Amino acid sequence: MALTGAGISAESGIPTFRGAGGMWKRLRPEDLATPEAFTRDPKLVWEWYLWRRGLIARAEPNPGHYALARLEQRAPRFHLVTQNVDGLHERAGSRKILKLHGDIWEVRCTGCGLERRDERLAFDEMPPRCACGGLLRPAVVWFGEMLPADVWQRAERAVAETELLLVVGTSAVVYPAAGLVPLARRSGARIIEVNLDETPYSASVDCSLRGKAGELLPKLIP
Ligand code: NAD
Ligand code: ZN
């Protein structure tokens, strides 16, 4: 099983939340990716998401994404669990993906609850509205919101059964996703971490590889 975070897409040119490059108009992601921010200023939040959509649309998957897609082909019981919303794992060929934090290319109506794919990079009306008149929001999980229950349960089940967990490019501070790491440990899995920097788990994993995911993953999964 692999658990990925924003770091795996960093080499594709998509800024992470923590560390340099995550800022937009001097606003912090933690102050934009919240239900409160959307209630206060849905247009501002949508402008940020459209900016991120534009960056992602211009980006390509990198060798780290492709290595995990190869692993899925070779290991039938492999599970990919991601905190990313960018869709680069799919574009690299991964098919079985548990998206803990949703998908930036999907929208949900705050009125009728309808969810659908919508890949527009601009809307005629800002903030965009559903046919029912309700405000549309990005179908992603914001800080303070619950994870989709079915996806989370499947991730927990996968982690309980895994023999080896690869933790790639995540600062491992966003819960409950980060909780999958100690859960794997308790179930007896070996854990390999791939990260540019030290994380709260670096000292306790079986192997902590310091470096870029796009360089290290192709070596682990040639
Ligand atoms: P994070 O921004 O908190 O941490 C990124 C981690 O990646 C850091 O530990 C950093 O050291 C590491 N890193 C940076 N470049 C790397 C590289 N080239 N190779 C390996 N590691 C590298 O990201 P997070 O832990 O995923 O948590 C942030 C939340 O924000 C997530 O919930 C996610 O949904 C969201 N997010 C998603 C995207 C995306 O979809 N691409 C981008 C930013 C944030
Ligand atoms: Zn609606």
Tab-separated table of C-alpha atoms and ligand atoms in Angstrom:
chain	number	residue	atom	x	y	z
A	1	MET	CA	0.000	0.000	0.000
A	2	ALA	CA	1.119	3.547	-0.635
A	3	LEU	CA	-0.087	6.707	1.098
A	4	THR	CA	0.761	9.812	-0.905
A	5	GLY	CA	0.599	13.520	-0.184
A	6	ALA	CA	1.245	16.810	-1.937
A	7	GLY	CA	5.020	16.122	-2.074
A	8	ILE	CA	4.625	13.514	-4.817
A	9	SER	CA	3.177	16.187	-7.112
A	10	ALA	CA	5.723	18.867	-6.171
A	11	GLU	CA	8.089	17.834	-8.979
A	12	SER	CA	5.189	18.228	-11.399
A	13	GLY	CA	5.125	21.889	-10.412
A	14	ILE	CA	2.144	21.786	-8.059
A	15	PRO	CA	2.849	23.651	-4.832
A	16	THR	CA	2.503	21.821	-1.528
A	17	PHE	CA	0.571	23.436	1.327
A	18	ARG	CA	3.411	23.411	3.804
A	19	GLY	CA	6.763	24.816	2.816
A	20	ALA	CA	7.631	27.430	0.216
A	21	GLY	CA	5.322	28.032	-2.742
A	22	GLY	CA	2.007	27.208	-1.116
A	23	MET	CA	0.879	30.806	-0.831
A	24	TRP	CA	-1.566	32.608	-3.121
A	25	LYS	CA	-2.233	36.350	-2.804
A	26	ARG	CA	-0.516	36.150	0.599
A	27	LEU	CA	-3.292	33.938	1.891
A	28	ARG	CA	-2.548	30.670	3.643
A	29	PRO	CA	-4.158	27.443	2.374
A	30	GLU	CA	-5.320	26.790	5.945
A	31	ASP	CA	-7.400	29.985	5.695
A	32	LEU	CA	-8.899	29.181	2.273
A	33	ALA	CA	-9.569	25.448	2.427
A	34	THR	CA	-12.227	25.718	5.135
A	35	PRO	CA	-16.039	25.770	5.225
A	36	GLU	CA	-15.823	29.105	7.083
A	37	ALA	CA	-13.804	30.715	4.280
A	38	PHE	CA	-16.339	29.493	1.722
A	39	THR	CA	-19.263	30.855	3.729
A	40	ARG	CA	-17.498	34.197	4.151
A	41	ASP	CA	-16.279	34.604	0.564
A	42	PRO	CA	-17.169	31.819	-1.895
A	43	LYS	CA	-15.865	33.855	-4.840
A	44	LEU	CA	-12.398	34.197	-3.279
A	45	VAL	CA	-12.242	30.478	-2.478
A	46	TRP	CA	-13.329	29.607	-6.025
A	47	GLU	CA	-10.715	31.978	-7.487
A	48	TRP	CA	-8.056	30.075	-5.530
A	49	TYR	CA	-9.385	26.707	-6.706
A	50	LEU	CA	-9.489	27.894	-10.332
A	51	TRP	CA	-5.880	29.092	-9.994
A	52	ARG	CA	-4.940	25.644	-8.665
A	53	ARG	CA	-6.932	23.938	-11.455
A	54	GLY	CA	-4.967	25.974	-13.996
A	55	LEU	CA	-1.631	24.896	-12.495
A	56	ILE	CA	-2.724	21.264	-12.405
A	57	ALA	CA	-4.084	21.340	-15.966
A	58	ARG	CA	-0.682	22.486	-17.217
A	59	ALA	CA	1.207	19.903	-15.131
A	60	GLU	CA	2.199	16.367	-16.094
A	61	PRO	CA	2.605	13.315	-13.867
A	62	ASN	CA	6.236	12.722	-12.883
A	63	PRO	CA	8.323	9.530	-12.520
A	64	GLY	CA	7.038	9.101	-8.939
A	65	HIS	CA	3.417	8.833	-10.115
A	66	TYR	CA	4.431	6.446	-12.899
A	67	ALA	CA	6.365	4.200	-10.487
A	68	LEU	CA	3.236	3.724	-8.331
A	69	ALA	CA	1.164	2.968	-11.447
A	70	ARG	CA	3.709	0.219	-12.299
A	71	LEU	CA	3.421	-1.184	-8.798
A	72	GLU	CA	-0.356	-1.537	-9.221
A	73	GLN	CA	0.195	-3.583	-12.381
A	74	ARG	CA	2.651	-5.911	-10.668
A	75	ALA	CA	0.944	-6.346	-7.308
A	76	PRO	CA	-2.742	-7.248	-7.672
A	77	ARG	CA	-3.466	-6.492	-4.023
A	78	PHE	CA	-1.795	-3.103	-4.076
A	79	HIS	CA	-3.798	-0.139	-2.800
A	80	LEU	CA	-3.044	3.492	-3.470
A	81	VAL	CA	-4.418	5.904	-0.894
A	82	THR	CA	-3.888	9.573	-1.665
A	83	GLN	CA	-4.517	12.880	0.058
A	84	ASN	CA	-4.061	14.651	-3.267
A	85	VAL	CA	-6.943	16.088	-5.219
A	86	ASP	CA	-5.049	16.786	-8.455
A	87	GLY	CA	-5.820	13.623	-10.455
A	88	LEU	CA	-2.165	13.087	-11.461
A	89	HIS	CA	-2.192	9.477	-10.200
A	90	GLU	CA	-5.004	8.662	-12.650
A	91	ARG	CA	-3.235	10.466	-15.435
A	92	ALA	CA	-0.132	8.323	-14.749
A	93	GLY	CA	-2.240	5.163	-15.125
A	94	SER	CA	-3.186	4.252	-11.547
A	95	ARG	CA	-6.727	2.871	-11.424
A	96	LYS	CA	-7.447	1.674	-7.886
A	97	ILE	CA	-7.201	4.913	-5.949
A	98	LEU	CA	-8.761	5.796	-2.633
A	99	LYS	CA	-9.041	9.574	-2.664
A	100	LEU	CA	-9.271	10.597	0.982
A	101	HIS	CA	-9.681	14.309	0.258
A	102	GLY	CA	-11.835	14.252	-2.863
A	103	ASP	CA	-11.092	15.538	-6.332
A	104	ILE	CA	-10.504	19.121	-7.473
A	105	TRP	CA	-12.159	18.281	-10.829
A	106	GLU	CA	-15.489	17.504	-9.162
A	107	VAL	CA	-18.091	19.922	-7.813
A	108	ARG	CA	-20.882	19.466	-5.284
A	109	CYS	CA	-24.035	21.538	-4.896
A	110	THR	CA	-24.448	22.986	-1.401
A	111	GLY	CA	-28.214	23.053	-2.058
A	112	CYS	CA	-29.280	19.716	-3.548
A	113	GLY	CA	-26.076	17.751	-2.902
A	114	LEU	CA	-25.612	16.778	-6.550
A	115	GLU	CA	-22.014	15.829	-7.332
A	116	ARG	CA	-20.499	15.783	-10.779
A	117	ARG	CA	-17.317	16.147	-12.767
A	118	ASP	CA	-16.675	19.678	-14.007
A	119	GLU	CA	-13.294	20.469	-15.518
A	120	ARG	CA	-13.854	24.109	-16.359
A	121	LEU	CA	-11.018	26.549	-15.689
A	122	ALA	CA	-13.379	29.534	-15.587
A	123	PHE	CA	-17.076	30.067	-14.866
A	124	ASP	CA	-19.411	32.602	-16.508
A	125	GLU	CA	-20.906	33.308	-13.115
A	126	MET	CA	-18.751	33.590	-9.990
A	127	PRO	CA	-19.284	31.871	-7.664
A	128	PRO	CA	-20.831	29.157	-9.884
A	129	ARG	CA	-24.354	27.885	-9.207
A	130	CYS	CA	-26.207	24.628	-9.745
A	131	ALA	CA	-29.381	24.396	-11.876
A	132	CYS	CA	-31.291	24.290	-8.557
A	133	GLY	CA	-29.892	27.715	-7.625
A	134	GLY	CA	-27.588	26.413	-4.876
A	135	LEU	CA	-23.914	27.404	-4.704
A	136	LEU	CA	-21.485	24.908	-6.187
A	137	ARG	CA	-18.370	24.074	-4.177
A	138	PRO	CA	-15.280	22.026	-4.986
A	139	ALA	CA	-15.927	18.375	-4.019
A	140	VAL	CA	-12.884	18.264	-1.775
A	141	VAL	CA	-12.489	17.780	1.964
A	142	TRP	CA	-11.722	21.024	3.743
A	143	PHE	CA	-9.961	21.467	7.080
A	144	GLY	CA	-12.448	20.631	9.814
A	145	GLU	CA	-14.638	18.435	7.578
A	146	MET	CA	-15.231	14.687	7.764
A	147	LEU	CA	-13.652	12.354	5.251
A	148	PRO	CA	-16.040	10.406	2.995
A	149	ALA	CA	-16.957	7.482	5.275
A	150	ASP	CA	-16.836	4.708	2.651
A	151	VAL	CA	-13.418	5.770	1.326
A	152	TRP	CA	-12.015	6.057	4.835
A	153	GLN	CA	-13.301	2.593	5.796
A	154	ARG	CA	-11.706	1.049	2.735
A	155	ALA	CA	-8.406	2.789	3.525
A	156	GLU	CA	-8.498	1.494	7.098
A	157	ARG	CA	-9.201	-2.029	5.863
A	158	ALA	CA	-6.375	-1.846	3.323
A	159	VAL	CA	-3.914	-0.612	5.919
A	160	ALA	CA	-4.892	-3.379	8.354
A	161	GLU	CA	-4.048	-5.990	5.704
A	162	THR	CA	-0.922	-4.466	4.226
A	163	GLU	CA	2.527	-5.966	4.671
A	164	LEU	CA	4.345	-2.896	3.466
A	165	LEU	CA	3.327	0.742	3.560
A	166	LEU	CA	5.086	3.361	1.451
A	167	VAL	CA	4.493	6.856	2.846
A	168	VAL	CA	5.351	9.358	0.133
A	169	GLY	CA	5.523	13.158	0.211
A	170	THR	CA	3.235	13.823	3.109
A	171	SER	CA	4.058	15.987	6.097
A	172	ALA	CA	1.964	13.503	8.096
A	173	VAL	CA	0.361	16.198	10.208
A	174	VAL	CA	-3.112	16.264	8.620
A	175	TYR	CA	-5.474	13.916	10.462
A	176	PRO	CA	-7.130	11.464	10.120
A	177	ALA	CA	-5.013	10.590	7.032
A	178	ALA	CA	-1.759	10.675	9.008
A	179	GLY	CA	-3.302	8.201	11.469
A	180	LEU	CA	-2.995	5.482	8.827
A	181	VAL	CA	0.751	5.319	9.552
A	182	PRO	CA	0.509	4.219	13.226
A	183	LEU	CA	-2.415	1.984	12.230
A	184	ALA	CA	-0.157	0.162	9.768
A	185	ARG	CA	2.524	-0.131	12.421
A	186	ARG	CA	0.062	-1.684	14.907
A	187	SER	CA	-1.054	-4.189	12.264
A	188	GLY	CA	2.544	-5.313	11.860
A	189	ALA	CA	3.355	-3.690	8.514
A	190	ARG	CA	6.824	-2.568	7.497
A	191	ILE	CA	6.907	1.137	6.698
A	192	ILE	CA	9.121	2.967	4.233
A	193	GLU	CA	8.954	6.735	4.118
A	194	VAL	CA	10.017	8.826	1.110
A	195	ASN	CA	10.238	12.546	1.858
A	196	LEU	CA	12.494	15.518	1.199
A	197	ASP	CA	12.410	16.382	4.884
A	198	GLU	CA	12.043	14.767	8.247
A	199	THR	CA	8.459	14.106	9.398
A	200	PRO	CA	6.950	13.197	12.784
A	201	TYR	CA	7.254	9.536	11.708
A	202	SER	CA	10.822	9.542	10.382
A	203	ALA	CA	12.322	8.194	13.581
A	204	SER	CA	9.824	5.352	14.004
A	205	VAL	CA	9.529	3.931	10.473
A	206	ASP	CA	11.591	0.962	9.301
A	207	CYS	CA	13.301	2.978	6.618
A	208	SER	CA	13.271	6.729	6.049
A	209	LEU	CA	14.520	7.720	2.604
A	210	ARG	CA	15.349	11.409	2.340
A	211	GLY	CA	15.018	12.761	-1.183
A	212	LYS	CA	12.674	13.462	-4.068
A	213	ALA	CA	9.830	11.063	-4.760
A	214	GLY	CA	10.400	11.403	-8.508
A	215	GLU	CA	13.954	10.156	-8.085
A	216	LEU	CA	13.597	7.600	-5.289
A	217	LEU	CA	10.372	5.800	-6.301
A	218	PRO	CA	11.691	4.727	-9.730
A	219	LYS	CA	14.675	3.192	-7.905
A	220	LEU	CA	12.411	1.279	-5.511
A	221	ILE	CA	10.040	0.254	-8.323
A	222	PRO	CA	12.154	0.082	-11.485
B	1	NAD	P1	1.987	18.985	2.855
B	1	NAD	O1	2.030	20.167	1.963
B	1	NAD	O2	1.587	19.160	4.258
B	1	NAD	O3	3.418	18.300	2.883
B	1	NAD	C1	4.156	18.041	1.730
B	1	NAD	C2	5.271	17.081	2.113
B	1	NAD	O4	5.948	16.680	0.921
B	1	NAD	C3	6.326	17.695	3.033
B	1	NAD	O5	6.599	16.777	4.069
B	1	NAD	C4	7.549	17.859	2.130
B	1	NAD	O6	8.755	17.664	2.823
B	1	NAD	C5	7.338	16.748	1.131
B	1	NAD	N1	7.928	16.972	-0.194
B	1	NAD	C6	7.983	18.114	-0.913
B	1	NAD	N2	8.526	17.900	-2.120
B	1	NAD	C7	8.816	16.563	-2.176
B	1	NAD	C8	9.375	15.723	-3.172
B	1	NAD	N3	9.768	16.193	-4.366
B	1	NAD	N4	9.515	14.400	-2.892
B	1	NAD	C9	9.145	13.911	-1.680
B	1	NAD	N5	8.598	14.655	-0.698
B	1	NAD	C10	8.442	15.977	-0.947
B	1	NAD	O7	1.087	17.929	2.107
B	1	NAD	P2	0.117	16.810	2.672
B	1	NAD	O8	0.781	16.049	3.745
B	1	NAD	O9	-0.386	16.118	1.474
B	1	NAD	O10	-1.097	17.585	3.351
B	1	NAD	C11	-1.671	18.739	2.777
B	1	NAD	C12	-3.142	18.645	2.400
B	1	NAD	O11	-3.325	19.533	1.315
B	1	NAD	C13	-3.599	17.324	1.886
B	1	NAD	O12	-4.726	17.028	2.569
B	1	NAD	C14	-3.964	17.507	0.408
B	1	NAD	O13	-5.291	17.137	0.187
B	1	NAD	C15	-3.871	18.961	0.160
B	1	NAD	N6	-3.034	19.313	-1.013
B	1	NAD	C16	-3.130	18.621	-2.185
B	1	NAD	C17	-2.322	18.941	-3.268
B	1	NAD	C18	-2.418	18.146	-4.546
B	1	NAD	O14	-3.441	17.541	-4.816
B	1	NAD	N7	-1.348	18.098	-5.344
B	1	NAD	C19	-1.411	20.002	-3.162
B	1	NAD	C20	-1.348	20.702	-1.951
B	1	NAD	C21	-2.158	20.340	-0.891
B	2	ZN	ZN	-28.252	21.861	-6.760
